[in-house]
């Protein structure tokens, strides 16, 4: 549950967060800028107070509207693969809890993020912690469409399992840009890093198996 009133970030929670950063380091995350961003975002703010301790375990968690907050290892891996540069213009598909959005925003980029579920979109809108980030711009919409009026983007990150690589998102990627997208309709998806060169040619790299909730077509006004 995302609260509208500020919550505490005390020594216990800060200590647990340091341990989480160490766990990610042990699992092979070496990107110091990404580790610093994870260390800067109080993940317990994104979960119910009853789960404060578990907030710093490296696991996914259910949030509202049967969606999940991604595993810290997954958030760190995707963020690293984007190879972010200061002032990059980044598009994220699947705002969810906005945890990944805040980690990206900590890296000094401008983020455009889309959520297809009205309930989640509205819920995140009243979350006190997001007020810290004027560099996060949220949209209610269908990620398959992207955001043509704000394109092109230096980087595009998809945080749900895509059935295929959405052609409109490829169009909205700048030459020289990078897209990170988990593709596959089974329980596991292949994390692809797609690089568009200056001539518009695409290079695809397989970065291993991950697990996400599905990327679904169209908006949902439920809730
Ligand atoms: N980045 C999120 C991950 C949330 S899970 C976080 O850090 O918490 C993935 C999210 O993608 C869900 O909220 C789901 O509703 C959303 N989603 C699925 N298909 C989508 C689409 N076509 N467009 C936008 N969002 C989508």
Short mmCIF file of C-alpha atoms and ligand atoms in Angstrom, two decimals, residues 63 67-70 75 92-101 114-117 120 141-144 159-160 213-218, ligand 1:
data_model
loop_
_atom_site.label_atom_id
_atom_site.label_comp_id
_atom_site.label_asym_id
_atom_site.label_seq_id
_atom_site.Cartn_x
_atom_site.Cartn_y
_atom_site.Cartn_z
CA UNK A 63 0.96 -4.90 -4.72
CA UNK A 67 0.53 -6.75 -9.88
CA UNK A 68 4.00 -7.07 -8.38
CA UNK A 69 6.90 -4.89 -7.30
CA UNK A 70 9.89 -6.37 -9.14
CA UNK A 75 15.52 -3.90 -11.04
CA UNK A 92 9.42 2.86 -18.91
CA UNK A 93 6.50 0.53 -19.69
CA UNK A 94 4.76 -0.72 -16.53
CA UNK A 95 4.96 1.86 -13.71
CA UNK A 96 3.50 -0.62 -11.21
CA UNK A 97 4.51 0.51 -7.71
CA UNK A 98 6.94 3.08 -9.21
CA UNK A 99 9.87 1.46 -7.37
CA UNK A 100 11.85 0.92 -10.56
CA UNK A 101 10.85 4.45 -11.63
CA UNK A 114 3.24 4.34 -18.55
CA UNK A 115 0.79 2.17 -16.59
CA UNK A 116 -2.23 0.47 -18.19
CA UNK A 117 -4.23 -0.15 -15.00
CA UNK A 120 -2.60 1.41 -9.98
CA UNK A 141 -2.05 4.36 -21.28
CA UNK A 142 -1.08 1.30 -23.29
CA UNK A 143 2.65 0.66 -23.40
CA UNK A 144 2.37 -1.04 -26.81
CA UNK A 159 9.08 -4.10 -16.94
CA UNK A 160 6.46 -6.70 -17.94
CA UNK A 213 3.89 -10.42 -15.01
CA UNK A 214 2.58 -10.27 -18.60
CA UNK A 215 2.48 -7.19 -20.81
CA UNK A 216 -1.19 -6.91 -21.80
CA UNK A 217 -2.80 -5.07 -24.71
CA UNK A 218 -4.96 -1.99 -24.11
N1 LIG B 1 8.25 -1.37 -12.69
C1 LIG B 1 7.30 -1.95 -11.76
C2 LIG B 1 6.98 -3.38 -12.14
C3 LIG B 1 5.52 -3.63 -12.00
S1 LIG B 1 4.92 -5.12 -12.70
C4 LIG B 1 7.77 -1.83 -10.33
O1 LIG B 1 8.94 -1.48 -10.09
O2 LIG B 1 6.99 -2.04 -9.42
C5 LIG B 1 4.55 -4.65 -14.36
C6 LIG B 1 3.51 -3.58 -14.58
O3 LIG B 1 3.29 -3.48 -16.00
C7 LIG B 1 2.12 -3.84 -13.98
O4 LIG B 1 1.77 -2.77 -13.16
C8 LIG B 1 1.20 -3.94 -15.20
O5 LIG B 1 -0.10 -3.42 -14.97
C9 LIG B 1 1.95 -3.11 -16.23
N2 LIG B 1 1.61 -3.38 -17.63
C10 LIG B 1 1.34 -4.56 -18.24
N3 LIG B 1 1.07 -4.37 -19.54
C11 LIG B 1 1.18 -3.03 -19.79
C12 LIG B 1 1.01 -2.20 -20.95
N4 LIG B 1 0.63 -2.70 -22.14
N5 LIG B 1 1.20 -0.88 -20.81
C13 LIG B 1 1.57 -0.31 -19.61
N6 LIG B 1 1.74 -1.06 -18.49
C14 LIG B 1 1.54 -2.39 -18.57
#
